[in-house]
CSV table of C-alpha atoms in Angstrom, one decimal:
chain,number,residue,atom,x,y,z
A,1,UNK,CA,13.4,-27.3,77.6
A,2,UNK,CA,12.6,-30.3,79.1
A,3,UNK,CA,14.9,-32.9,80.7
A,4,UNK,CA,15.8,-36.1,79.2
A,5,UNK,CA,15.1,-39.6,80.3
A,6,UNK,CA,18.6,-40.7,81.7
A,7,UNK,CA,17.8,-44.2,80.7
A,8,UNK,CA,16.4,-44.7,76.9
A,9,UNK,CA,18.1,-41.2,76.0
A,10,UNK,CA,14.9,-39.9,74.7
A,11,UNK,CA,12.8,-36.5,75.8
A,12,UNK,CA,10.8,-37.3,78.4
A,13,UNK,CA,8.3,-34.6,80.0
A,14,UNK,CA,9.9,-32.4,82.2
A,15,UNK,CA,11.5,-33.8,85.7
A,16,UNK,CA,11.5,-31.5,88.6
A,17,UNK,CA,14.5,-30.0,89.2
A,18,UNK,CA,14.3,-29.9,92.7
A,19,UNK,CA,14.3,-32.6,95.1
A,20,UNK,CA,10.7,-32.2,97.2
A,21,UNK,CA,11.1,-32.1,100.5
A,22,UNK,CA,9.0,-34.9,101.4
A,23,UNK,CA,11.4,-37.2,99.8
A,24,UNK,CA,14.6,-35.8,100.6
A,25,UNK,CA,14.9,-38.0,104.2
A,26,UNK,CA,14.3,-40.7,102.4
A,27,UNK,CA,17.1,-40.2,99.4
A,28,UNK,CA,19.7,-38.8,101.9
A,29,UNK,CA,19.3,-42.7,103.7
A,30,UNK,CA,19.6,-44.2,100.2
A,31,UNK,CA,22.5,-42.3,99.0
A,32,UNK,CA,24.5,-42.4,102.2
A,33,UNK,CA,24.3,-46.3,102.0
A,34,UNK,CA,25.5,-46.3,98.6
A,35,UNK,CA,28.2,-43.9,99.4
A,36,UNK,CA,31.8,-45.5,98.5
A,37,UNK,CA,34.8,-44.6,100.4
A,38,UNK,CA,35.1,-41.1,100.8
A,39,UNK,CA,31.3,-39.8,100.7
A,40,UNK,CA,31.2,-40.7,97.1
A,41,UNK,CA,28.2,-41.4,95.2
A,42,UNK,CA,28.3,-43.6,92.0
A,43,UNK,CA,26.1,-43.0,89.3
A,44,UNK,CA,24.3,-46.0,89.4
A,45,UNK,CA,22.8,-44.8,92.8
A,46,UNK,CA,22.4,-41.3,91.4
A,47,UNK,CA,20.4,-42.9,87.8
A,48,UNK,CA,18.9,-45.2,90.4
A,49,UNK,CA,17.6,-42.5,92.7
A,50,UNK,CA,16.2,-40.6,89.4
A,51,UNK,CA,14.2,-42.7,88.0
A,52,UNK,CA,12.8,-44.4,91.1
A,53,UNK,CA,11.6,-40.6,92.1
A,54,UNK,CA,11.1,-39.2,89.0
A,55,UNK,CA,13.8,-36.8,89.4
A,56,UNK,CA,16.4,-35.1,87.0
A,57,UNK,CA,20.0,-36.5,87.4
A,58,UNK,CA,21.4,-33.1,87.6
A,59,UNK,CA,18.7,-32.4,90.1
A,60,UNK,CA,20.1,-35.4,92.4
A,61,UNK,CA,23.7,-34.6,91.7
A,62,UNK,CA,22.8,-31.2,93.4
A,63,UNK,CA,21.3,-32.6,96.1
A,64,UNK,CA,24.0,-35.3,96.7
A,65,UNK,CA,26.7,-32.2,96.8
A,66,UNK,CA,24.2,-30.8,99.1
A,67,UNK,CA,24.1,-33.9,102.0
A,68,UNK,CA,28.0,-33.5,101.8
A,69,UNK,CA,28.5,-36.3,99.7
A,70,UNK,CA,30.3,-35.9,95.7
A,71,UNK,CA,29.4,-37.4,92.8
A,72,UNK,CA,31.8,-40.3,92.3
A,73,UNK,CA,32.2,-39.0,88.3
A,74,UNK,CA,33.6,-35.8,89.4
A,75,UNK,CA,36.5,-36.9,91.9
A,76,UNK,CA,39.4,-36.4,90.0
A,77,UNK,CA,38.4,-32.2,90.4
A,78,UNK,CA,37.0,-32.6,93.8
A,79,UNK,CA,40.6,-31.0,95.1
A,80,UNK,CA,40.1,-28.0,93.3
A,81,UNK,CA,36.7,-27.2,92.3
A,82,UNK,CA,35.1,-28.8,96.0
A,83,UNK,CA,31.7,-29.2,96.9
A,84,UNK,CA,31.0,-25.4,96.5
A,85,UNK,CA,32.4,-25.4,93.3
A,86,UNK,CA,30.5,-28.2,91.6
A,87,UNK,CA,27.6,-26.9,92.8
A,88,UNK,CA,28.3,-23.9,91.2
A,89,UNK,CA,29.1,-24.9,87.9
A,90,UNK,CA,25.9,-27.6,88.0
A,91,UNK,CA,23.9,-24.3,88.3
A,92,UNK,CA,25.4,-22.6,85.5
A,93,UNK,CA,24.4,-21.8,82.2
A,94,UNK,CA,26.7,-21.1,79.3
A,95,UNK,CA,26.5,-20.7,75.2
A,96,UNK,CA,28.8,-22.6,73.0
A,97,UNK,CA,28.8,-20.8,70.0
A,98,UNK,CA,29.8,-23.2,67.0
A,99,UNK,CA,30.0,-26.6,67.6
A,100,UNK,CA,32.8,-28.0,65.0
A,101,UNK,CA,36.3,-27.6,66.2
A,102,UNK,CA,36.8,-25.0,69.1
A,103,UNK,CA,33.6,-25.3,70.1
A,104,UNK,CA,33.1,-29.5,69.5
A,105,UNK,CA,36.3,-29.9,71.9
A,106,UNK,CA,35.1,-26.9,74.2
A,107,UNK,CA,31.4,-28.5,74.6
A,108,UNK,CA,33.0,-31.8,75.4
A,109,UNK,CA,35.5,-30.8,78.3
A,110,UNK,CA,32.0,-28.5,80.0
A,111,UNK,CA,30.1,-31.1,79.6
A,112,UNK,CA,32.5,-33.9,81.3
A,113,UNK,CA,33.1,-31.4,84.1
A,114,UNK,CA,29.6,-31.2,84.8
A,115,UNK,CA,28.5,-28.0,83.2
A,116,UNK,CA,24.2,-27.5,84.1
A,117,UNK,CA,23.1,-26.3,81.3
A,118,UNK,CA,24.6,-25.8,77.7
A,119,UNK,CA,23.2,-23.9,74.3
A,120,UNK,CA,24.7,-25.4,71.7
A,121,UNK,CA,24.4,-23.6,68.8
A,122,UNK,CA,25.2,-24.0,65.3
A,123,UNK,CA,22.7,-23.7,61.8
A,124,UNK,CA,25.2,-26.5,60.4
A,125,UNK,CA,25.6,-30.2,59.3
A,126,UNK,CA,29.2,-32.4,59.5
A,127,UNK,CA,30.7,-32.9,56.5
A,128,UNK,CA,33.5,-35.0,55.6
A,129,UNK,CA,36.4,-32.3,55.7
A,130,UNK,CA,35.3,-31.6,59.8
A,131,UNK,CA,37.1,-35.8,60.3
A,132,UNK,CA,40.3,-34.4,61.1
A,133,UNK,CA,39.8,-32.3,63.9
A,134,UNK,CA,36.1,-32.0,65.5
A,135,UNK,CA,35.6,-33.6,68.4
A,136,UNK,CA,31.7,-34.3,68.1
A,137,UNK,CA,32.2,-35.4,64.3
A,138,UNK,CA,32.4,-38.8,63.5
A,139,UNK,CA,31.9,-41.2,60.0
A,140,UNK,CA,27.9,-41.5,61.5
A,141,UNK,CA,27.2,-38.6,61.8
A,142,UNK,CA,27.8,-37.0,58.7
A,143,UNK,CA,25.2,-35.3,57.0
A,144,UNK,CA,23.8,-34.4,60.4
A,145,UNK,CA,23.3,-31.0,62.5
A,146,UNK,CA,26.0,-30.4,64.7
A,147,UNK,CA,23.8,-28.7,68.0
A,148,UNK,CA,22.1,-32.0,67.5
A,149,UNK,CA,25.3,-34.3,67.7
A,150,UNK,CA,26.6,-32.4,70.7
A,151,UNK,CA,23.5,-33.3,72.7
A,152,UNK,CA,23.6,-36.7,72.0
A,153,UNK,CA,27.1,-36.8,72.8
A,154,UNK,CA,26.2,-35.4,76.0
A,155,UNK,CA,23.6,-38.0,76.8
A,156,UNK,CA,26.4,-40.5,76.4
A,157,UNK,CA,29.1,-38.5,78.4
A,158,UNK,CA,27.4,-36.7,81.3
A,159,UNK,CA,23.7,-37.3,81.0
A,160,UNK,CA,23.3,-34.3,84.3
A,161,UNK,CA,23.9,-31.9,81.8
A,162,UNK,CA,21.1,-30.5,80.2
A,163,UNK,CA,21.8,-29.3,76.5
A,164,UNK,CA,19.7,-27.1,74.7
A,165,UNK,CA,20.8,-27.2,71.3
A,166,UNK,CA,20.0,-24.8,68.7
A,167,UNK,CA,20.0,-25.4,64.7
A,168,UNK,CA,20.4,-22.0,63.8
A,169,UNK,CA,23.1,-18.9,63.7
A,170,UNK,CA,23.7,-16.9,67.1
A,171,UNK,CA,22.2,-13.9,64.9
A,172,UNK,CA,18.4,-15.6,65.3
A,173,UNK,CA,16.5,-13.3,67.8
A,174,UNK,CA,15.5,-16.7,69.3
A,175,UNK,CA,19.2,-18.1,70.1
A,176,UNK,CA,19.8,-14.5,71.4
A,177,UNK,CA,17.6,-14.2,73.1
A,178,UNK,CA,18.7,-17.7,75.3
A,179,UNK,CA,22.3,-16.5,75.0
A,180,UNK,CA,21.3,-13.4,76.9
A,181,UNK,CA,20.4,-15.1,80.1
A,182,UNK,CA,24.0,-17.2,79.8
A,183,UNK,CA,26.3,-16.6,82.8
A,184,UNK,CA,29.8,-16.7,79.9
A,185,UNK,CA,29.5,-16.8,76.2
A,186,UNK,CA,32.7,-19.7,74.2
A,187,UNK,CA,33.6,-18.4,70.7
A,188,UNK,CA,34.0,-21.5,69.0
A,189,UNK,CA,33.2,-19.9,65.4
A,190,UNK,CA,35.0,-20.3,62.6
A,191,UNK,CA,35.3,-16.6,60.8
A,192,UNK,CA,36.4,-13.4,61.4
A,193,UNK,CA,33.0,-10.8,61.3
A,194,UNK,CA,31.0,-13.7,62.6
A,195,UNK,CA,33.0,-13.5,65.5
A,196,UNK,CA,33.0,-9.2,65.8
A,197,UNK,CA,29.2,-9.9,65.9
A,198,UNK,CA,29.1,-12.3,68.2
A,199,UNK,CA,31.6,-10.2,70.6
A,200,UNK,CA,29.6,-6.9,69.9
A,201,UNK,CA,26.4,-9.0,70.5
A,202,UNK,CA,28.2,-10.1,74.1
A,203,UNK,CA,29.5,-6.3,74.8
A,204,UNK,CA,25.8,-5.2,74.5
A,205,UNK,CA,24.1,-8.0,76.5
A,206,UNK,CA,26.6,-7.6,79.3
A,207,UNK,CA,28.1,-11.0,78.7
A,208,UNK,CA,31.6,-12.7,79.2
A,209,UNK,CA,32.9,-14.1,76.4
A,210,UNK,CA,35.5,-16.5,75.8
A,211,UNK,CA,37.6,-15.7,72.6
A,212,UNK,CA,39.6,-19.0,70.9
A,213,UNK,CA,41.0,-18.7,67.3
A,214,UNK,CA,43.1,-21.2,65.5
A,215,UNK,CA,44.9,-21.2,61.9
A,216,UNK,CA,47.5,-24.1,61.5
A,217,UNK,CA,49.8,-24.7,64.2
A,218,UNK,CA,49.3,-21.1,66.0
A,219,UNK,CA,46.2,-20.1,67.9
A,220,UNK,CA,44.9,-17.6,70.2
A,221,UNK,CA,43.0,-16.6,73.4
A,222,UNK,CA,41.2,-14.2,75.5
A,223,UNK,CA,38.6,-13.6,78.1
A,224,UNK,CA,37.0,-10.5,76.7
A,225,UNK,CA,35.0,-8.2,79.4
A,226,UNK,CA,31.4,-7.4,78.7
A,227,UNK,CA,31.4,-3.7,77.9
A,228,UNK,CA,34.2,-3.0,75.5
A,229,UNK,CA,35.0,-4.5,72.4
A,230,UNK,CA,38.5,-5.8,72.9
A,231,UNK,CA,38.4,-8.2,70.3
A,232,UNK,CA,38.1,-5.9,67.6
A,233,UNK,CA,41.5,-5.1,69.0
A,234,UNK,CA,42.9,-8.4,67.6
A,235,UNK,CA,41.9,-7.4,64.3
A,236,UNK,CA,43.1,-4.4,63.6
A,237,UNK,CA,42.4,-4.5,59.8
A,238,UNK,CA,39.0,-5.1,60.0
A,239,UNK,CA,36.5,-8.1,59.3
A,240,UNK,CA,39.0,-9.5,56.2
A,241,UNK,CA,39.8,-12.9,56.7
A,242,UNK,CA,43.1,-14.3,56.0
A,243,UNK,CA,44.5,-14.5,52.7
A,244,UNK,CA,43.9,-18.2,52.7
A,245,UNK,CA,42.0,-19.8,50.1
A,246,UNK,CA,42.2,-22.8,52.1
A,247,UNK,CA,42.2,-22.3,55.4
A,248,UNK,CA,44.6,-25.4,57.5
A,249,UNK,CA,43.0,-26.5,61.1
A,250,UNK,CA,44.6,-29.1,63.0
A,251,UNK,CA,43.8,-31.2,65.8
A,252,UNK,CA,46.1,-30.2,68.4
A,253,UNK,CA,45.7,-26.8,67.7
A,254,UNK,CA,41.7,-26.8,68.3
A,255,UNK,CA,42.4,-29.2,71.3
A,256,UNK,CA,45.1,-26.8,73.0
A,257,UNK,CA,43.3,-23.5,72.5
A,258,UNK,CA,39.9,-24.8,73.2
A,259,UNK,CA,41.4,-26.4,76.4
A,260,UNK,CA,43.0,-22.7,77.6
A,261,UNK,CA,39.5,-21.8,77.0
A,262,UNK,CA,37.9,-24.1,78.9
A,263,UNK,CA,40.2,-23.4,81.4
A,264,UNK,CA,39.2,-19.7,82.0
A,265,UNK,CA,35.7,-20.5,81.7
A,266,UNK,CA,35.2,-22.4,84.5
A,267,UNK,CA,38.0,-20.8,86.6
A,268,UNK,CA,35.3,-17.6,85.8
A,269,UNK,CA,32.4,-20.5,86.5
A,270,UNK,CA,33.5,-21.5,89.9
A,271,UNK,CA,33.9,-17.6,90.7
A,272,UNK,CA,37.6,-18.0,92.9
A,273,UNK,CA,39.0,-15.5,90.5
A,274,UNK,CA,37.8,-12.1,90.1
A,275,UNK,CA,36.4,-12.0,86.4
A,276,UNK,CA,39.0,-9.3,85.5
A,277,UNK,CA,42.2,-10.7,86.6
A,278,UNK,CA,40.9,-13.0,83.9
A,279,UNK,CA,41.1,-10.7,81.1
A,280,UNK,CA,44.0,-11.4,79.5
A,281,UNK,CA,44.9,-13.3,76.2
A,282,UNK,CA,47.7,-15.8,75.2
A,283,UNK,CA,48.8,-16.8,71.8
A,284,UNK,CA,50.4,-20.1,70.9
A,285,UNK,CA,52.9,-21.4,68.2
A,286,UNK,CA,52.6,-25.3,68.2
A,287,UNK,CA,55.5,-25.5,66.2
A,288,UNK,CA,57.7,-23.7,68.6
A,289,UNK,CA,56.7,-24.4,70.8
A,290,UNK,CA,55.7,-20.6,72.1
A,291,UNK,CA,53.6,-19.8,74.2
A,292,UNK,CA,52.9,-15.6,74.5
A,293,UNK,CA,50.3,-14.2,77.0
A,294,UNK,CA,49.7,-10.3,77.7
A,295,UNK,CA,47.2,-8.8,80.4
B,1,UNK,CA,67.1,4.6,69.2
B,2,UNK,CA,66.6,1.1,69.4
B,3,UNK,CA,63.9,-1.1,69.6
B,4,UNK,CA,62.7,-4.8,70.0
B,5,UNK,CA,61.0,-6.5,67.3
B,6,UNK,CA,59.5,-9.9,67.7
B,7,UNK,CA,57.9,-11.7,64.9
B,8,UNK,CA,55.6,-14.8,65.5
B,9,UNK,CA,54.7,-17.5,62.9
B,10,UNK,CA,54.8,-17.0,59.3
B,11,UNK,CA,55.8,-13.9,60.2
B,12,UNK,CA,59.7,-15.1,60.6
B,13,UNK,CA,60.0,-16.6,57.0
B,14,UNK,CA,62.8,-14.3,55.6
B,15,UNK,CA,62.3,-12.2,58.4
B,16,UNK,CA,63.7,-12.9,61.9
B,17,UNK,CA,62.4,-14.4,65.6
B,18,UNK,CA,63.6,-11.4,67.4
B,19,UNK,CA,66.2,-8.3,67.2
B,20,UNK,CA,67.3,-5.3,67.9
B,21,UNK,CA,67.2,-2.3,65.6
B,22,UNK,CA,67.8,0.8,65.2
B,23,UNK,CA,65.5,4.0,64.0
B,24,UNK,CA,66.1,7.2,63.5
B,25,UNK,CA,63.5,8.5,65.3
B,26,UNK,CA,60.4,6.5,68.1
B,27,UNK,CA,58.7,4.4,64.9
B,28,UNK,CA,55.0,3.5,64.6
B,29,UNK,CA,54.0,-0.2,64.8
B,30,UNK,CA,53.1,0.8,61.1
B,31,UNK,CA,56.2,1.9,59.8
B,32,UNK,CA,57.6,-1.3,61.3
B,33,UNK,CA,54.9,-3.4,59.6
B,34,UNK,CA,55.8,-1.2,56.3
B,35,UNK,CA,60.0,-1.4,56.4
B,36,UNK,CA,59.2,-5.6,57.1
B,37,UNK,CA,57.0,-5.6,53.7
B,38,UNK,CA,54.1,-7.0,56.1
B,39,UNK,CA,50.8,-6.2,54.8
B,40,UNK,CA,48.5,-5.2,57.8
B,41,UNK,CA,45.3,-7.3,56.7
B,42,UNK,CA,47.7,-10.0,58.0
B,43,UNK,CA,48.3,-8.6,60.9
B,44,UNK,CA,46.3,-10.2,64.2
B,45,UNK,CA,47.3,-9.2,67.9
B,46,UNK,CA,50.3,-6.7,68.4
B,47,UNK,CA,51.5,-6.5,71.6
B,48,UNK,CA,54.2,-3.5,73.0
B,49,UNK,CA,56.1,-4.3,76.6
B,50,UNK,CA,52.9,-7.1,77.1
B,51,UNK,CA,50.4,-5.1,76.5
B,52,UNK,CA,47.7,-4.9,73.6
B,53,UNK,CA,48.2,-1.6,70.7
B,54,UNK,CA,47.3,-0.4,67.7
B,55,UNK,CA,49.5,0.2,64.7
B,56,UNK,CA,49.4,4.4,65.6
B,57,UNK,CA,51.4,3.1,68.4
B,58,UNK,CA,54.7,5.1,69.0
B,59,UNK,CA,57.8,2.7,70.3
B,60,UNK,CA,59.9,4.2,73.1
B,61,UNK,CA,63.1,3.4,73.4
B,62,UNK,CA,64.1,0.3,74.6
B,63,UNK,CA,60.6,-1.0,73.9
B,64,UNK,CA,59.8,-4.4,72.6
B,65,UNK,CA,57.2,-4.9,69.5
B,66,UNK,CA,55.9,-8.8,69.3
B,67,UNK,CA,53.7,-8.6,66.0
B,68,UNK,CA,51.6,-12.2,65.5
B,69,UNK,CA,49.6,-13.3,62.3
B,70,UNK,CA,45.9,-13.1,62.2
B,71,UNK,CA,44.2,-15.9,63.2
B,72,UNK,CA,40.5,-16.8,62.5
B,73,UNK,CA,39.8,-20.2,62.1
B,74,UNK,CA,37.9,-22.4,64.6
């Protein structure tokens, strides 16, 4: 996958994603003059510094973390991810699976944060009844794909963040065979057995996943260990869906339980927790509201 | 012998948030669902003193049984 031009928005040929040594001197002089208070960089100087050496954003964010210096977009979590952090979570590479209403508000927060690299994937288009809640949905962009959408979005948001997005269901030996080399997996689906496949499809392929789930104003959470199959746990009856004809998804609700996933994924990302100490779920009643967690 | 049922959600329409009751003997999460006329395909996560069982699970005294709806929307 190639990275994108950072100025017209369009695919370019691939940018190296490494800073080569000969310039690096040179870059480390520019950068440190552009520097604001505080060693930080703003994007201007980080675009700049792209396009003048041909260079991938993301590759000069890395190397700007690398000098000592931050990224002046990321300095509201310098205090907790730090320099060490951001690097990481620049060099990591995770699947959102489903990009409507979990997974639109999931893909947006990772990519803000400065996520490296995200597969998007998702074989479908918006459609008018996705308004009310999806993040990445809006009046123009009905009609078309959502992995598509998401990396636009992207290119607006955080254009360091390389999205790979894939048109097509998880299932597709192509997308899993990309998922495989993912450091965490988001569930951002929207049914019951799609979501035991994708879990068993995780369990087999030694993958964290991220479990969110929503229906009306309750919703539900869990970091599920590669290995096991814990979340056919959570549905103890089997693949049946609800007995809902029409199924209710709010706003809030997506937001809040794609936002405690989120929040475990990079915790996971930036690696100052042991994975399992992560492993436990939470279920929330927006009404109440209740908030229950088990480990 | 008594035990602590919790009901979450929809769960608590004509039902109850929490109480205590009493059995004559340690129930299964089951025979909970079945004297609460809750059918299990509704039935999501069902956790017993915090942690995550099934519905073969057999209550012990004094133990608390939160029971939540499924969820699988997104």
């Amino acid at each position: 996958m190639s990275d994108r031009d950072i100025f017209a928005g369009g695919a370019l040929p691939a940018r190296p994603g490494r800073v080569p040594g000969r310039v690096k001197e040179k870059l480390e002089i520019f950068l440190r003059s552009e520097a604001v208070e505080d060693g930080l960089v703003p994007l201007a100087a980080t675009r700049a510094v792209a396009g003048r050496f041909s260079l991938s954003l993301s590759a000069v964010e890395r190397f700007v973390l690398k000098i000592g210096l931050f990224p002046l977009r990321y300095r509201r979590q310098r205090g907790l991810f730090g320099t060490r952090g951001q690097l990481r979570l620049l060099r990591a590479r995770v699947g959102v699976i489903g990009c409507g209403g979990l997974g639109g508000a999931i893909f947006e927060m990772l990519v803000r944060a400065g996520t490296g690299t995200i597969l998007a994937v998702d074989f479908d288009i918006f459609s008018e009844s996705n308004l009310n809640r999806q993040a990445l949905c809006s009046v123009e962009g009905l009609g078309r794909p959502k992995a598509e959408v998401a990396r636009q979005r992207a290119l607006s948001l955080n254009p360091a963040v390389e999205v790979i997005p894939l048109v097509m269901p998880f299932q597709e030996p192509a997308a899993r065979q990309r998922l495989a080399g993912c450091d965490l997996v988001f569930d951002g689906l929207d049914s019951i057995p799609a979501r035991l496949e994708l879990a068993a499809f995780c369990a087999a392929s030694d993958l964290y996943l991220v479990h969110g789930a929503v229906a009306g104003w309750c919703g539900q959470t869990a970091v599920i260990p590669p290995g096991g199959n814990r979340l056919a746990e959570f549905y103890p009856a089997g693949k049946a869906s609800p007995d809902n004809p029409e199924p209710v998804n709010l706003a809030p609700t997506v937001n809040a339980v794609a936002a405690f996933q989120v929040a475990a994924g990079l915790r996971f990302l930036l690696g100052d927790q042991a994975p399992d100490s992560l492993s436990g779920g939470a279920f929330l009643d927006l009404s109440g509201p209740e908030l229950e967690t088990w480990s | 012998m008594r035990v602590t049922v919790k009901f979450f959600a929809g769960f608590r329409e004509g039902r109850f948030k929490s109480r205590e009751i009493e059995f004559p003997g340690p129930p299964t999460v089951a025979a909970i669902l079945e004297r609460y006329a809750i059918s299990p395909d509704a039935v999501g996560v069902v956790l017993c003193n915090g942690r995550h069982v099934d519905f073969s699970h057999r209550l012990a005294d004094g133990e608390t049984c939160s029971i939540f709806p499924k969820v699988g929307g997104g």
